[in-house]
C-alpha atoms as one frame of an Amber mdcrd trajectory, in Angstrom:
protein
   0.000   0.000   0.000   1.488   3.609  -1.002   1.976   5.197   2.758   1.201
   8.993   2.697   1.800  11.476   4.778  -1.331  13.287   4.384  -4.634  11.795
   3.141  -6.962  14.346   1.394  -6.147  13.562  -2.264  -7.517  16.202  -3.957
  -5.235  18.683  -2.338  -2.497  17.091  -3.337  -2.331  19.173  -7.029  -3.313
  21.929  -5.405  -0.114  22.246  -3.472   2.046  20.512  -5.895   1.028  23.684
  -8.079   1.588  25.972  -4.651   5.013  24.641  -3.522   6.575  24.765  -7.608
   5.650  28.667  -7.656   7.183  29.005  -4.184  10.351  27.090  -4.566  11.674
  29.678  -6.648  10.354  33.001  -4.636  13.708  33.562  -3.322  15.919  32.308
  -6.900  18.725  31.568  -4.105  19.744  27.878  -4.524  21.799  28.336  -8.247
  25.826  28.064  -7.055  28.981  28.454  -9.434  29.937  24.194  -8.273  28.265
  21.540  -7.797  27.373  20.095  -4.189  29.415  17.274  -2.881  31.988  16.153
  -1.031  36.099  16.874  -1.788  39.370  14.849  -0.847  41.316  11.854  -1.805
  40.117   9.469   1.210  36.135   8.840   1.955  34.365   6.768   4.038  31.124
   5.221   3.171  28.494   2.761   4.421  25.367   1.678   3.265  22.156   2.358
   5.389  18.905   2.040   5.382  16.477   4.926   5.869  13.509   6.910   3.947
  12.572   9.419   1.221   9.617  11.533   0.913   7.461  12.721  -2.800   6.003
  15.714  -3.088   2.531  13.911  -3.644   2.859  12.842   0.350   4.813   9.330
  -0.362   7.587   8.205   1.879   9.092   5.127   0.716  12.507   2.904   2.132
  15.822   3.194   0.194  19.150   1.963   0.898  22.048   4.776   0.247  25.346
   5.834   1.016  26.033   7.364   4.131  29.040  10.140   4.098  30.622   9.151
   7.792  33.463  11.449   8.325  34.778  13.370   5.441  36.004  17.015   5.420
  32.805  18.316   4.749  31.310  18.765   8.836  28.807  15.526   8.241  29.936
  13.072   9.921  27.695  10.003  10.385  25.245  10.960   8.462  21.870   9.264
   7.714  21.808   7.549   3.967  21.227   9.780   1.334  19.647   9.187  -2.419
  21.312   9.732  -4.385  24.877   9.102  -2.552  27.475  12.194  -1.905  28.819
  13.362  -4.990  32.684  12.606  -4.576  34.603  15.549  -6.326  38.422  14.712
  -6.821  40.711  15.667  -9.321  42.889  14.293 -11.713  45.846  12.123 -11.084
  44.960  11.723  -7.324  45.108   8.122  -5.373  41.364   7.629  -4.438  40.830
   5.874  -1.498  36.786   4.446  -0.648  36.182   2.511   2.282  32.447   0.968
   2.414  31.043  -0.163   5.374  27.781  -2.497   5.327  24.814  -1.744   7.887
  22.032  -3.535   5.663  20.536  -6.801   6.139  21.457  -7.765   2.446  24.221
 -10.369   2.586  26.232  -8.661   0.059  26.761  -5.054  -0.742  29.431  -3.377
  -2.764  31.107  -0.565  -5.489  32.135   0.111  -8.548  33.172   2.879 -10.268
  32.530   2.756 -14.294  35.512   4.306 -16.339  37.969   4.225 -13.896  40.925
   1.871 -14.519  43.284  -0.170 -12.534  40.615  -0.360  -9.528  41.681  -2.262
  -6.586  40.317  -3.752  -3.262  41.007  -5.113   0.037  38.595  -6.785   2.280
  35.370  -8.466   2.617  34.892 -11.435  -0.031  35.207 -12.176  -3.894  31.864
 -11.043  -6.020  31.240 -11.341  -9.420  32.152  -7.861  -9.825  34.306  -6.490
  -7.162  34.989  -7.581  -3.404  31.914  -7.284  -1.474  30.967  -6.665   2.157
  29.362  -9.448   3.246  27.793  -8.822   6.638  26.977  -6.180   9.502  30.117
  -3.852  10.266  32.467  -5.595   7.635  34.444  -3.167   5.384  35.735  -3.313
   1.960  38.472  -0.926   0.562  39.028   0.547  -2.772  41.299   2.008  -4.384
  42.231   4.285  -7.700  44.136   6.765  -9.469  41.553   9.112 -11.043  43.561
   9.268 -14.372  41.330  10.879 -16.595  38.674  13.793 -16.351  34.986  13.644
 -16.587  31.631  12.779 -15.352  31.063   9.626 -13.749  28.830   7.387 -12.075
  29.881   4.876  -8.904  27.033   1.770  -7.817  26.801  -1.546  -5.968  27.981
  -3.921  -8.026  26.492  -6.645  -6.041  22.049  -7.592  -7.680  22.432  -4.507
  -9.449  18.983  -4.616 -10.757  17.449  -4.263  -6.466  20.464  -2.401  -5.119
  20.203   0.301  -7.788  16.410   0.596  -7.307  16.770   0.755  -4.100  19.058
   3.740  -3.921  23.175   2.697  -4.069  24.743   4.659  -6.647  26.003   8.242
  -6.880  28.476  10.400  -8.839  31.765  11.088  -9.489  33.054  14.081 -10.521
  37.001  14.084 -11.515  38.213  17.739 -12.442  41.153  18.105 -14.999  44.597
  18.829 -14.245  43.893  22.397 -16.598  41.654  23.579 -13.826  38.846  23.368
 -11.746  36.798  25.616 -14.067  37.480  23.499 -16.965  35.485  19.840 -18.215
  37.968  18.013 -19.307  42.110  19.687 -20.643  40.988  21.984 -23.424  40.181
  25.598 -23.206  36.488  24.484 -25.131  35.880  22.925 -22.099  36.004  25.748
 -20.134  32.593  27.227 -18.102  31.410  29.250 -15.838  28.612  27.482 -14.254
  28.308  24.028 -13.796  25.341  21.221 -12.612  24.230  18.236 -11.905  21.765
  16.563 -13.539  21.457  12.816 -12.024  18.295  11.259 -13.349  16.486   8.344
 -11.763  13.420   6.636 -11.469  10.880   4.385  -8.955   8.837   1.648  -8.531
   7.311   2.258  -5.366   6.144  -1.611  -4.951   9.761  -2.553  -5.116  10.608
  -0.313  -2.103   7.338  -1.422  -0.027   8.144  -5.421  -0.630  11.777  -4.878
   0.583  10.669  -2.882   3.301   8.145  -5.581   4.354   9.915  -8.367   3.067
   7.872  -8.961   0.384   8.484 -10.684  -2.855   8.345  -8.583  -5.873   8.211
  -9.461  -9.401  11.015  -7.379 -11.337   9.540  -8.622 -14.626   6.346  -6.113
 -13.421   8.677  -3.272 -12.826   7.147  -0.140 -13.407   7.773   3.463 -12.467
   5.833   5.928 -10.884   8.690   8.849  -9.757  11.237  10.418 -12.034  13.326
  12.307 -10.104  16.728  14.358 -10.744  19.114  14.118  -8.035  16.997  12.560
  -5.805  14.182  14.370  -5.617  11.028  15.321  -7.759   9.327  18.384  -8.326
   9.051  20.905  -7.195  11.006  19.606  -4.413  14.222  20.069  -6.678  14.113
  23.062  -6.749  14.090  24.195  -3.347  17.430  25.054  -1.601  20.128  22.108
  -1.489  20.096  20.779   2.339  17.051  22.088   3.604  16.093  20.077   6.883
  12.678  18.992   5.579  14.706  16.450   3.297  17.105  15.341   5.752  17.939
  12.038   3.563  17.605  13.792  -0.165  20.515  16.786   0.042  20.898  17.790
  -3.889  18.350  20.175  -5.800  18.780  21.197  -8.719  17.927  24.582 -10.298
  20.018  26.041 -12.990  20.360  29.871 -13.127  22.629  32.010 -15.499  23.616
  34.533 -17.070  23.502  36.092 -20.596  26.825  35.088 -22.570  28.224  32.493
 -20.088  28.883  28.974 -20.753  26.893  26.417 -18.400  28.138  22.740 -17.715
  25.408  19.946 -17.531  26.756  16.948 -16.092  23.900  14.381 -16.987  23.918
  11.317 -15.463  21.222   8.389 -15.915  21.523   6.315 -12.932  18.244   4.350
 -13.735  17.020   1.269 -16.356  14.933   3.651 -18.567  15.782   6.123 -20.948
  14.759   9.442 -19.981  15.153  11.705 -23.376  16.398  15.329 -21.217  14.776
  18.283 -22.651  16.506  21.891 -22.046  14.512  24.978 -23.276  16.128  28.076
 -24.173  18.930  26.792 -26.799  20.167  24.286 -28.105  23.958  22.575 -26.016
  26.841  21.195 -27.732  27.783  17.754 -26.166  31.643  17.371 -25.541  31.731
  13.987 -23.919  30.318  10.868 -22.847  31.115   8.439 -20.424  34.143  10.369
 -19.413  35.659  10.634 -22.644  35.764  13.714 -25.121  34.040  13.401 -28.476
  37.261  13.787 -29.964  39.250  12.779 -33.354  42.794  13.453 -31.508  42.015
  12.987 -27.735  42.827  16.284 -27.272  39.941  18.638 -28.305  35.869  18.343
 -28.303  36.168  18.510 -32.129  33.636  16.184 -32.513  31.055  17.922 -30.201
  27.135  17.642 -31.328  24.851  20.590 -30.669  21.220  19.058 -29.037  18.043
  20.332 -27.898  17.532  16.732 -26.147  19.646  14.767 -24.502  19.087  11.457
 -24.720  20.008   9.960 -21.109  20.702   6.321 -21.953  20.421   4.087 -18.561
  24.073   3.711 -17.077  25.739   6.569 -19.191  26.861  10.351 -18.430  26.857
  13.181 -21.040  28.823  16.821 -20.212  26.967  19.187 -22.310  28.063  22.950
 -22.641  24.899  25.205 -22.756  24.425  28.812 -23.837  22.041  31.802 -23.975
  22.424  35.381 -24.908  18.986  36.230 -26.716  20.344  36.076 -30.216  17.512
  35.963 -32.810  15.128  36.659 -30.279  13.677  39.653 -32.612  13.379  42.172
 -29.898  16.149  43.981 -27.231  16.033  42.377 -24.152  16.746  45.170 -22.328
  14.681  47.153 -23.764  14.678  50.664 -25.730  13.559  53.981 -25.268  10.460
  53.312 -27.500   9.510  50.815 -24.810   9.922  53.557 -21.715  13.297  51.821
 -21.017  16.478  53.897 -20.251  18.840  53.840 -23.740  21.895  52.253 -23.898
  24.302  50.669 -26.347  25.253  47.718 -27.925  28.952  48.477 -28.834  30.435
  45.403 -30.661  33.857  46.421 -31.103  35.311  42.772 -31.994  32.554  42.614
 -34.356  31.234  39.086 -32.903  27.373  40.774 -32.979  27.371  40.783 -29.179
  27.904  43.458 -26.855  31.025  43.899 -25.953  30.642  42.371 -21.737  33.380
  44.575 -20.518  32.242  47.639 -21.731  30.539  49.587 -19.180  27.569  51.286
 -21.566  27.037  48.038 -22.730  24.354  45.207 -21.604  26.950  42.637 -21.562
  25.859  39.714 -24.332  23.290  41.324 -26.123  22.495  40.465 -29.399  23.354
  43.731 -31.129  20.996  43.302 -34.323  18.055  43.073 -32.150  19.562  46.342
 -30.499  18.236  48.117 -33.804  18.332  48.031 -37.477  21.830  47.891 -39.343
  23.179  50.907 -40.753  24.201  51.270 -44.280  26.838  53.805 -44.704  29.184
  53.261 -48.131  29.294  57.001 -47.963  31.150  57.177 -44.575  29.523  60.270
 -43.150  28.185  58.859 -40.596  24.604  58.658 -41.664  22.138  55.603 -43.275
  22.350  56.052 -46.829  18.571  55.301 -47.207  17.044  56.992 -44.242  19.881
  59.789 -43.387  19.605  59.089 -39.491  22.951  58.486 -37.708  24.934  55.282
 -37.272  25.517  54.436 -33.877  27.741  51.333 -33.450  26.623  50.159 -36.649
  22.756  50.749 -36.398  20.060  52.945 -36.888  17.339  53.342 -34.547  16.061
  50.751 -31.861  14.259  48.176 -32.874  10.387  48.565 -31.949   9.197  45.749
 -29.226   5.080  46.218 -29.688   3.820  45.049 -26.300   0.403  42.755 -26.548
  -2.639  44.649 -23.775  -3.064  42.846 -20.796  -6.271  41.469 -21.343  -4.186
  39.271 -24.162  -1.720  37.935 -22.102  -1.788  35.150 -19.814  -0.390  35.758
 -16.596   2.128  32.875 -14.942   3.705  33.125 -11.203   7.049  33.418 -13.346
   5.748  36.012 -15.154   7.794  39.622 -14.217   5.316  41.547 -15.596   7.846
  42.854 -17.947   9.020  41.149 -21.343  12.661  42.708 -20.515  15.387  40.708
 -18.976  15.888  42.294 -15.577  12.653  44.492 -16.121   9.639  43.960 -13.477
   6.035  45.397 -13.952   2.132  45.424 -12.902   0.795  42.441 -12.501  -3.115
  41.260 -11.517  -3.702  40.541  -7.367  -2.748  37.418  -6.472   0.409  37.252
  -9.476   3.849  37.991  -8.919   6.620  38.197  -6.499   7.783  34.834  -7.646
  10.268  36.391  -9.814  11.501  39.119  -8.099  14.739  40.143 -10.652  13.161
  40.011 -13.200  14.198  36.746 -14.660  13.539  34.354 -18.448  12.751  31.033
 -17.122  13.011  28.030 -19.587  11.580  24.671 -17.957  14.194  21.878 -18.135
  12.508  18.107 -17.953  11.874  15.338 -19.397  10.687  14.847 -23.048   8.648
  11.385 -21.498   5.570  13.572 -21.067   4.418  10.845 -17.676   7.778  11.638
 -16.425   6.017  15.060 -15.233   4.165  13.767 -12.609   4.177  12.174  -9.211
   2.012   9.204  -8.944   0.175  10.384 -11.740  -0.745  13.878 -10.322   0.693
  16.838 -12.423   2.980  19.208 -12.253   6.034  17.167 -10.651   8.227  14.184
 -11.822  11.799  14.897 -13.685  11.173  18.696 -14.323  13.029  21.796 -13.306
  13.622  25.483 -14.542  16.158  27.068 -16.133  16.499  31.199 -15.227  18.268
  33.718 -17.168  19.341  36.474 -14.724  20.091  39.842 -15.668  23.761  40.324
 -15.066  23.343  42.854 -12.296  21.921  40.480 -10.511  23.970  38.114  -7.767
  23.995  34.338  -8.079  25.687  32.731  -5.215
């Protein structure tokens, strides 16, 4: 039986809608890294312990448990997905596992990394296992080459996984922290997460009450990206009401910069990863550059989905800067917005971002129309008005009446990047800068709900943040 933690079903969309508008009210939880934990040495054990669903669910999962790392949390309670380890390249990586499940074997591996060894416990299939109640297994590994990665029990992968032991591993390149993988391509400015996963509840409920389950039934119910569904992903990382579920994930940006997605399929379906906004170039999978030479992304693909196949990572670079968009972001005096410039002086139709007049990253031919002067005095040769930078006058942004738009708790009440306005009572405040939100999810349209109740499921948003404004 699914347990819930509240009983009146028909509120449950109700505040589903509620909590997705609210998660976002304060934009705070975007961050330059990604959440994890850093070192060469890290000690792990697998617990038992419990999730909760925005729809009300609460269900048993097994995880890894961080228990005394450099990171202040010490013995903590399981966690789904596990702690993201973050090393870097070239390091001796040291995991010790502990065991404190009933199951008589539990384990890890770590996919792409070579020359893996370990001490401890017994022979498995796979790897050495722990095989009881307080008995440790060690591993070991030089983190030789930069990427995204996934580690997971390698001991009946097909319950273990469901059940909640894997997590990720990030390696950073000897070139740099801010960089993917050794190539200046590779280089960004944001980077995150995007573990994908899935649930069959009944699988959960007959381990919990030591059940038998069918896997030939399986069939999924959650979709969640790092660990949690919406909206709950996109409240802040570590909030106390998720004591077991630590990651969120909301991606915020920008204009102009470049925006790592780390995508990681840690289920058995495919889940087809939809980002709004632009297309992104893939650089790698699995850990390795799509590269000719093996030393350059010259064989990066530009996407509008990704296709998340089960076991697999793909490091996608992602950027927006309103190119094409057929109107100035920002706005022009013939839209009651204060003038300003789009000075291109490298001539790469962008706004020159360290330029003080400018609005770094705009799209200079939606700035105005292009001025045509053979003549060189300064003037259009059709209409006589004045170059500026190249242009002519601003280009006219006809704004629809009110009564023709419909209003969204995203909604500014501006069409300007960084611009807020009027909105009906009871709309606004959820986007208090000013924001372009893009939603991010999954292109299985079921994978947008919780138990069948919509909005929730493997969905998140993407916000474009006018560069004035701070994101931690």
């Amino acid at each position: 039986m699914k347990k819930k933690l509240f009983s009146n079903h028909r509120l449950i969309p109700v505040l589903a809608v509620a909590l997705l508008l609210l998660s976002v009210s304060g934009a705070s939880a975007g961050h330059t890294g990604i959440d994890g934990i850093t070192g060469t040495t890290f000690n792990l054990a697998a617990k038992a312990d419990h999730i909760t669903t925005a729809d009300g669910g609460n269900y048993l999962i097994w995880g890894y448990a961080d228990q005394g790392n450099n990171d202040g949390f010490a013995g903590q309670r399981a966690q789904y997905p596990g702690p993201t380890l973050i090393v870097k390249q070239g390091q001796t990586i040291t995991v010790t596992l502990t065991n404190h499940l009933p199951e008589p074997t539990v384990s890890i591996i770590f996919p792409g990394q070579e020359g893996v060894t370990a001490i401890g416990g017994t022979a498995g299939l796979l790897t050495q296992e722990s095989t009881g109640p307080g008995v440790t297994v060690t591993y070991s590994f030089v983190a030789s080459k930069p990427g995204t990665y996934m580690y997971h029990s390698g001991s009946n992968m097909a319950k273990q996984l469901e059940m909640g032991l894997m997590g990720a591993l990030i390696v950073r390149p000897s070139l740099g922290d801010e960089y993917a993988y050794n190539h200046e391509d590779t280089r960004w400015d944001r980077e995150y997460l995007i573990l994908l996963s899935e649930m069959d509840y009944r699988a959960h409920d007959a381990v919990e009450f030591n059940k038998p389950f069918n896997d030939t039934d399986y069939f999924s119910v959650y979709w969640f990206i790092n660990g949690r569904v919406a909206p709950d992903n996109m409240a802040e990382a570590f909030v106390p009401w998720l004591p077991t579920q630590p990651y969120n994930n909301l991606p915020r940006m920008h204009p102009g910069e470049k925006l790592l997605m780390r995508v990681i399929n840690a289920g058995r379906d495919l889940h087809p990863f939809h980002h709004h906004g632009n297309h992104a170039r893939i650089i790698a999978r699995d850990g390795r550059m799509l590269s000719s030479d093996g030393l350059s992304p010259d064989l990066a693909e530009s996407v509008f989905t990704i296709k998340a196949v089960p076991g697999q990572t793909v490091d996608a670079i992602f950027e927006w800067t309103g190119e094409k968009l057929g109107w100035d972001i920002y706005g022009t005096p013939a839209d009651g917005r204060p003038d300003h410039d789009c000075i291109d002086g490298n001539g790469d139709g962008y706004a020159d971002p360290d330029n003080p007049a400018n609005n770094p990253y705009e799209f200079c031919e939606d700035h105005g129309e292009p001025c045509i002067d053979n003549n060189d005095d300064g003037r259009d040769d059709t209409t006589g008005e004045r170059c500026k930078n190249g242009w002519t006058k601003a280009f006219p942004t006809i704004l629809p009446e009110k009564q023709d738009l419909a209003f969204g708790g995203w909604y500014g009440g501006s069409p300007f990047l960084g611009g807020v306005g009027d909105l009906p009572p009871g709309e606004g405040g959820l986007n208090p800068n000013g924001g372009f939100s893009y939603m991010w999810h999954s292109h299985t349209e079921k994978e947008l709900t919780n138990f069948d109740i919509f909005p929730g499921g493997m969905l998140t948003m993407l916000i474009i943040e006018a560069w004035n404004v701070d994101i931690p």
